[in-house]
Amino acid sequence: MDRLDNTVRPYAWGSTTAIPHLLGTEPTGEPQAEMWMGAHPGAPSRTARGTLVEVIDADPEKELGAPAVARFGPRLPFLLKLLAAGAPLSLQVHPDLEQAREGYADEERRGVPVTAPHRNYKDANHKPELVCALTEFDGLCGFRDPLRAAELLDGLGVGSLKPYVDLLHARPEDAALREVLTAVLTADPEDMARTVAETAAACDRLGGDYAPYAGIAHHYPGDPGVIAAMLLNHVRLQPGEALFLGAGVPHAYLDGLAVEIMANSDNVLRCGLTPKHVDVPELLRIVRFESRDAGILRPEAAPDGEEVYETPTDEFRLSRYVLPEGGATHDLTLDTAQILLCTAGGVRAGGLDLTPGTSVFVPAGEKAEVTGAGTLFRATVVV
């Protein structure tokens, strides 16, 4: 197996301390938002044999396994990350596979450069994702019931929010959520900035259920995404709990450290909380306007001590092992490739010692025996 040397991305929303604390290194004072583990061309992991892209390209069937190549093609179909949010990420949704293919083909046909800031589709793939908390982790996930959203907005006592409250009461669920989100994102910017400022002041004053939105408004003053965020469920994950984000589900991560895994795609449609391009018509085509519970996932017990986070996607499968002191050796050998990530304690995998934040790539079929006392996440595919 190959020890991975991984890139840390310094996005502005990143925590300055969470990833260094996990790795046992000194903070630099700069944000360290995401550590990428995988073969994404934007920041592939490095090994003694070259980048993981080069390793896989040299012999895809040997590295990934013939079943995985037959199912997903000659590339690693997932990207594993450590994600450390010190400020809210953009409010966003991801397309399903058909929407991604249509959108990518359309932008290619129109000659929109892949690097253009207004480009929506960097590839033709969907981007389901799973985030699993390592610390308390705050996020927004899926629409509230319209009547609950109306109650939250009405409780602020902000007059300019009343038309949204009335719409949420008067229309069927799909129409209510669609019309309010459309109205928020297309409102006059100066009027919306005043509404957001009044909303932020009221959230500060009231606290409680409003406190998360006061924090969001502090980071994004005047942004219509502050109002859009109040249409969504706020959730606080405890360590070990997770969220699955399927196509069309609006979401944002607010604060905390987590393991994240996703299909290998860059396709994001933004709804707000960002200075980046917001394509409202395309966004409205992608969003699923239906209320839902946040859907907190807890791992399900599997043989040999494995705990699996069950999701409906096949591009990735995330599980963990919580290994006790003096416990048995676990044989993790698979006929598909896997990435193993230690997040606590000390683990020995195939002769390599793993400490928190370190990871290895295990080619398909390679013997993978694990011992030690710590927490180990395992990422692979379903074939």
PDB file of N, CA and C in Angstrom, residues 1-4 6 18-19 21-24 35 37 80-83 134 257-259 318-323 332 338-349 352-362 370-379:
ATOM      1  N   MET A   1       0.849  -1.197   0.000  1.00  0.00           N
ATOM      2  CA  MET A   1       0.000   0.000   0.000  1.00  0.00           C
ATOM      3  C   MET A   1       0.880   1.241   0.000  1.00  0.00           C
ATOM      4  N   ASP A   2       0.296   2.378  -0.339  1.00  0.00           N
ATOM      5  CA  ASP A   2       1.048   3.618  -0.513  1.00  0.00           C
ATOM      6  C   ASP A   2       0.644   4.655   0.527  1.00  0.00           C
ATOM      7  N   ARG A   3       1.632   5.141   1.278  1.00  0.00           N
ATOM      8  CA  ARG A   3       1.356   6.273   2.157  1.00  0.00           C
ATOM      9  C   ARG A   3       1.069   7.496   1.294  1.00  0.00           C
ATOM     10  N   LEU A   4       0.039   8.291   1.680  1.00  0.00           N
ATOM     11  CA  LEU A   4      -0.374   9.443   0.886  1.00  0.00           C
ATOM     12  C   LEU A   4       0.167  10.744   1.477  1.00  0.00           C
ATOM     13  N   ASN A   6      -0.791  14.511   1.129  1.00  0.00           N
ATOM     14  CA  ASN A   6      -2.022  15.155   0.667  1.00  0.00           C
ATOM     15  C   ASN A   6      -1.932  16.673   0.715  1.00  0.00           C
ATOM     16  N   ALA A  18      -8.119  23.650  13.228  1.00  0.00           N
ATOM     17  CA  ALA A  18      -8.682  22.295  13.354  1.00  0.00           C
ATOM     18  C   ALA A  18      -7.806  21.230  12.707  1.00  0.00           C
ATOM     19  N   ILE A  19      -7.392  21.430  11.457  1.00  0.00           N
ATOM     20  CA  ILE A  19      -6.559  20.427  10.788  1.00  0.00           C
ATOM     21  C   ILE A  19      -5.167  20.362  11.423  1.00  0.00           C
ATOM     22  N   HIS A  21      -4.427  20.895  14.497  1.00  0.00           N
ATOM     23  CA  HIS A  21      -4.613  20.213  15.781  1.00  0.00           C
ATOM     24  C   HIS A  21      -4.720  18.701  15.578  1.00  0.00           C
ATOM     25  N   LEU A  22      -5.463  18.273  14.553  1.00  0.00           N
ATOM     26  CA  LEU A  22      -5.589  16.846  14.279  1.00  0.00           C
ATOM     27  C   LEU A  22      -4.243  16.245  13.886  1.00  0.00           C
ATOM     28  N   LEU A  23      -3.479  16.968  13.063  1.00  0.00           N
ATOM     29  CA  LEU A  23      -2.196  16.467  12.569  1.00  0.00           C
ATOM     30  C   LEU A  23      -1.083  16.573  13.600  1.00  0.00           C
ATOM     31  N   GLY A  24      -1.322  17.365  14.659  1.00  0.00           N
ATOM     32  CA  GLY A  24      -0.271  17.586  15.649  1.00  0.00           C
ATOM     33  C   GLY A  24       0.804  18.526  15.167  1.00  0.00           C
ATOM     34  N   MET A  35      -8.327  18.979   3.342  1.00  0.00           N
ATOM     35  CA  MET A  35      -7.225  18.118   2.937  1.00  0.00           C
ATOM     36  C   MET A  35      -7.787  17.052   2.010  1.00  0.00           C
ATOM     37  N   MET A  37      -7.756  13.699  -0.337  1.00  0.00           N
ATOM     38  CA  MET A  37      -7.163  12.376  -0.463  1.00  0.00           C
ATOM     39  C   MET A  37      -7.802  11.667  -1.642  1.00  0.00           C
ATOM     40  N   LEU A  80     -11.961  11.752  -1.071  1.00  0.00           N
ATOM     41  CA  LEU A  80     -12.077  11.782   0.381  1.00  0.00           C
ATOM     42  C   LEU A  80     -11.406  13.054   0.892  1.00  0.00           C
ATOM     43  N   LYS A  81     -12.008  13.676   1.909  1.00  0.00           N
ATOM     44  CA  LYS A  81     -11.461  14.931   2.429  1.00  0.00           C
ATOM     45  C   LYS A  81     -11.535  14.970   3.957  1.00  0.00           C
ATOM     46  N   LEU A  82     -10.650  15.740   4.552  1.00  0.00           N
ATOM     47  CA  LEU A  82     -10.885  16.335   5.853  1.00  0.00           C
ATOM     48  C   LEU A  82     -11.390  17.743   5.593  1.00  0.00           C
ATOM     49  N   LEU A  83     -12.489  18.117   6.199  1.00  0.00           N
ATOM     50  CA  LEU A  83     -13.092  19.435   5.988  1.00  0.00           C
ATOM     51  C   LEU A  83     -13.158  20.154   7.332  1.00  0.00           C
ATOM     52  N   LEU A 134     -16.297  14.835  13.034  1.00  0.00           N
ATOM     53  CA  LEU A 134     -15.252  14.434  13.976  1.00  0.00           C
ATOM     54  C   LEU A 134     -15.340  15.253  15.265  1.00  0.00           C
ATOM     55  N   LEU A 257     -15.191  20.200  12.280  1.00  0.00           N
ATOM     56  CA  LEU A 257     -14.250  19.333  11.573  1.00  0.00           C
ATOM     57  C   LEU A 257     -14.949  18.032  11.217  1.00  0.00           C
ATOM     58  N   ALA A 258     -14.761  17.568   9.982  1.00  0.00           N
ATOM     59  CA  ALA A 258     -15.466  16.372   9.522  1.00  0.00           C
ATOM     60  C   ALA A 258     -14.644  15.638   8.477  1.00  0.00           C
ATOM     61  N   VAL A 259     -14.991  14.370   8.287  1.00  0.00           N
ATOM     62  CA  VAL A 259     -14.554  13.603   7.128  1.00  0.00           C
ATOM     63  C   VAL A 259     -15.648  13.734   6.079  1.00  0.00           C
ATOM     64  N   LEU A 318     -18.414   4.673   2.723  1.00  0.00           N
ATOM     65  CA  LEU A 318     -17.604   5.122   3.852  1.00  0.00           C
ATOM     66  C   LEU A 318     -17.965   4.304   5.085  1.00  0.00           C
ATOM     67  N   SER A 319     -16.935   3.845   5.786  1.00  0.00           N
ATOM     68  CA  SER A 319     -17.145   3.131   7.040  1.00  0.00           C
ATOM     69  C   SER A 319     -16.018   3.489   7.998  1.00  0.00           C
ATOM     70  N   ARG A 320     -16.138   3.037   9.242  1.00  0.00           N
ATOM     71  CA  ARG A 320     -15.077   3.297  10.215  1.00  0.00           C
ATOM     72  C   ARG A 320     -14.898   2.091  11.120  1.00  0.00           C
ATOM     73  N   TYR A 321     -13.713   2.028  11.690  1.00  0.00           N
ATOM     74  CA  TYR A 321     -13.378   1.047  12.711  1.00  0.00           C
ATOM     75  C   TYR A 321     -12.912   1.814  13.943  1.00  0.00           C
ATOM     76  N   VAL A 322     -13.513   1.526  15.083  1.00  0.00           N
ATOM     77  CA  VAL A 322     -13.047   2.060  16.352  1.00  0.00           C
ATOM     78  C   VAL A 322     -12.328   0.910  17.050  1.00  0.00           C
ATOM     79  N   LEU A 323     -10.999   0.950  17.029  1.00  0.00           N
ATOM     80  CA  LEU A 323     -10.181  -0.176  17.445  1.00  0.00           C
ATOM     81  C   LEU A 323      -9.750  -0.017  18.896  1.00  0.00           C
ATOM     82  N   LEU A 332      -8.723  -6.125   6.115  1.00  0.00           N
ATOM     83  CA  LEU A 332      -9.555  -5.214   5.320  1.00  0.00           C
ATOM     84  C   LEU A 332      -9.362  -5.418   3.819  1.00  0.00           C
ATOM     85  N   GLN A 338      -9.015   1.100  -2.006  1.00  0.00           N
ATOM     86  CA  GLN A 338      -9.542   1.788  -0.836  1.00  0.00           C
ATOM     87  C   GLN A 338      -8.526   2.787  -0.314  1.00  0.00           C
ATOM     88  N   ILE A 339      -9.030   3.798   0.382  1.00  0.00           N
ATOM     89  CA  ILE A 339      -8.199   4.739   1.122  1.00  0.00           C
ATOM     90  C   ILE A 339      -8.542   4.582   2.587  1.00  0.00           C
ATOM     91  N   LEU A 340      -7.521   4.441   3.424  1.00  0.00           N
ATOM     92  CA  LEU A 340      -7.683   4.331   4.871  1.00  0.00           C
ATOM     93  C   LEU A 340      -7.150   5.601   5.512  1.00  0.00           C
ATOM     94  N   LEU A 341      -7.938   6.198   6.399  1.00  0.00           N
ATOM     95  CA  LEU A 341      -7.591   7.453   7.060  1.00  0.00           C
ATOM     96  C   LEU A 341      -7.713   7.280   8.562  1.00  0.00           C
ATOM     97  N   CYS A 342      -6.641   7.545   9.298  1.00  0.00           N
ATOM     98  CA  CYS A 342      -6.680   7.522  10.757  1.00  0.00           C
ATOM     99  C   CYS A 342      -7.113   8.896  11.261  1.00  0.00           C
ATOM    100  N   THR A 343      -8.039   8.923  12.218  1.00  0.00           N
ATOM    101  CA  THR A 343      -8.481  10.208  12.781  1.00  0.00           C
ATOM    102  C   THR A 343      -8.276  10.296  14.290  1.00  0.00           C
ATOM    103  N   ALA A 344      -7.855   9.196  14.920  1.00  0.00           N
ATOM    104  CA  ALA A 344      -7.595   9.229  16.362  1.00  0.00           C
ATOM    105  C   ALA A 344      -6.698   8.054  16.723  1.00  0.00           C
ATOM    106  N   GLY A 345      -5.866   8.231  17.745  1.00  0.00           N
ATOM    107  CA  GLY A 345      -5.032   7.148  18.240  1.00  0.00           C
ATOM    108  C   GLY A 345      -3.908   6.802  17.286  1.00  0.00           C
ATOM    109  N   GLY A 346      -3.559   5.525  17.263  1.00  0.00           N
ATOM    110  CA  GLY A 346      -2.502   5.037  16.388  1.00  0.00           C
ATOM    111  C   GLY A 346      -2.893   3.704  15.794  1.00  0.00           C
ATOM    112  N   VAL A 347      -2.737   3.556  14.485  1.00  0.00           N
ATOM    113  CA  VAL A 347      -3.147   2.353  13.771  1.00  0.00           C
ATOM    114  C   VAL A 347      -1.996   1.896  12.888  1.00  0.00           C
ATOM    115  N   ARG A 348      -1.805   0.601  12.809  1.00  0.00           N
ATOM    116  CA  ARG A 348      -0.808   0.032  11.894  1.00  0.00           C
ATOM    117  C   ARG A 348      -1.545  -0.682  10.769  1.00  0.00           C
ATOM    118  N   ALA A 349      -1.273  -0.262   9.550  1.00  0.00           N
ATOM    119  CA  ALA A 349      -1.960  -0.818   8.380  1.00  0.00           C
ATOM    120  C   ALA A 349      -0.915  -1.317   7.393  1.00  0.00           C
ATOM    121  N   LEU A 352       2.564  -0.039   7.837  1.00  0.00           N
ATOM    122  CA  LEU A 352       2.726   1.410   7.936  1.00  0.00           C
ATOM    123  C   LEU A 352       2.004   1.923   9.177  1.00  0.00           C
ATOM    124  N   ASP A 353       2.662   2.786   9.925  1.00  0.00           N
ATOM    125  CA  ASP A 353       2.062   3.386  11.114  1.00  0.00           C
ATOM    126  C   ASP A 353       1.285   4.640  10.729  1.00  0.00           C
ATOM    127  N   LEU A 354       0.022   4.697  11.153  1.00  0.00           N
ATOM    128  CA  LEU A 354      -0.833   5.839  10.858  1.00  0.00           C
ATOM    129  C   LEU A 354      -1.167   6.571  12.145  1.00  0.00           C
ATOM    130  N   THR A 355      -0.979   7.870  12.133  1.00  0.00           N
ATOM    131  CA  THR A 355      -1.365   8.755  13.227  1.00  0.00           C
ATOM    132  C   THR A 355      -2.490   9.645  12.727  1.00  0.00           C
ATOM    133  N   PRO A 356      -3.155  10.406  13.607  1.00  0.00           N
ATOM    134  CA  PRO A 356      -4.303  11.199  13.163  1.00  0.00           C
ATOM    135  C   PRO A 356      -3.977  12.110  11.976  1.00  0.00           C
ATOM    136  N   GLY A 357      -4.835  12.014  10.958  1.00  0.00           N
ATOM    137  CA  GLY A 357      -4.686  12.830   9.760  1.00  0.00           C
ATOM    138  C   GLY A 357      -3.854  12.196   8.669  1.00  0.00           C
ATOM    139  N   THR A 358      -3.283  10.994   8.907  1.00  0.00           N
ATOM    140  CA  THR A 358      -2.483  10.330   7.878  1.00  0.00           C
ATOM    141  C   THR A 358      -3.309   9.245   7.201  1.00  0.00           C
ATOM    142  N   SER A 359      -2.947   8.926   5.960  1.00  0.00           N
ATOM    143  CA  SER A 359      -3.774   8.033   5.153  1.00  0.00           C
ATOM    144  C   SER A 359      -2.919   7.218   4.207  1.00  0.00           C
ATOM    145  N   VAL A 360      -3.508   6.117   3.711  1.00  0.00           N
ATOM    146  CA  VAL A 360      -2.832   5.250   2.741  1.00  0.00           C
ATOM    147  C   VAL A 360      -3.817   4.866   1.642  1.00  0.00           C
ATOM    148  N   PHE A 361      -3.264   4.605   0.462  1.00  0.00           N
ATOM    149  CA  PHE A 361      -4.013   4.041  -0.661  1.00  0.00           C
ATOM    150  C   PHE A 361      -3.690   2.562  -0.730  1.00  0.00           C
ATOM    151  N   VAL A 362      -4.740   1.730  -0.771  1.00  0.00           N
ATOM    152  CA  VAL A 362      -4.566   0.286  -0.831  1.00  0.00           C
ATOM    153  C   VAL A 362      -5.074  -0.194  -2.190  1.00  0.00           C
ATOM    154  N   VAL A 370      -4.980  -4.666   9.697  1.00  0.00           N
ATOM    155  CA  VAL A 370      -4.978  -3.462  10.525  1.00  0.00           C
ATOM    156  C   VAL A 370      -4.993  -3.849  11.997  1.00  0.00           C
ATOM    157  N   THR A 371      -4.117  -3.223  12.782  1.00  0.00           N
ATOM    158  CA  THR A 371      -4.102  -3.397  14.231  1.00  0.00           C
ATOM    159  C   THR A 371      -3.924  -2.024  14.876  1.00  0.00           C
ATOM    160  N   GLY A 372      -4.041  -1.990  16.199  1.00  0.00           N
ATOM    161  CA  GLY A 372      -3.782  -0.753  16.920  1.00  0.00           C
ATOM    162  C   GLY A 372      -4.959  -0.335  17.760  1.00  0.00           C
ATOM    163  N   ALA A 373      -4.854   0.878  18.284  1.00  0.00           N
ATOM    164  CA  ALA A 373      -5.913   1.446  19.117  1.00  0.00           C
ATOM    165  C   ALA A 373      -6.207   2.844  18.598  1.00  0.00           C
ATOM    166  N   GLY A 374      -7.318   2.995  17.899  1.00  0.00           N
ATOM    167  CA  GLY A 374      -7.642   4.293  17.322  1.00  0.00           C
ATOM    168  C   GLY A 374      -8.863   4.195  16.432  1.00  0.00           C
ATOM    169  N   THR A 375      -9.118   5.247  15.692  1.00  0.00           N
ATOM    170  CA  THR A 375     -10.255   5.306  14.768  1.00  0.00           C
ATOM    171  C   THR A 375      -9.740   5.384  13.348  1.00  0.00           C
ATOM    172  N   LEU A 376     -10.264   4.501  12.500  1.00  0.00           N
ATOM    173  CA  LEU A 376      -9.832   4.406  11.115  1.00  0.00           C
ATOM    174  C   LEU A 376     -11.052   4.488  10.212  1.00  0.00           C
ATOM    175  N   PHE A 377     -11.045   5.434   9.271  1.00  0.00           N
ATOM    176  CA  PHE A 377     -12.097   5.517   8.256  1.00  0.00           C
ATOM    177  C   PHE A 377     -11.624   4.790   7.004  1.00  0.00           C
ATOM    178  N   ARG A 378     -12.574   4.114   6.356  1.00  0.00           N
ATOM    179  CA  ARG A 378     -12.286   3.340   5.148  1.00  0.00           C
ATOM    180  C   ARG A 378     -13.190   3.827   4.026  1.00  0.00           C
ATOM    181  N   ALA A 379     -12.587   4.215   2.906  1.00  0.00           N
ATOM    182  CA  ALA A 379     -13.335   4.686   1.738  1.00  0.00           C
ATOM    183  C   ALA A 379     -13.080   3.743   0.566  1.00  0.00           C
TER     184      ALA A 379
END
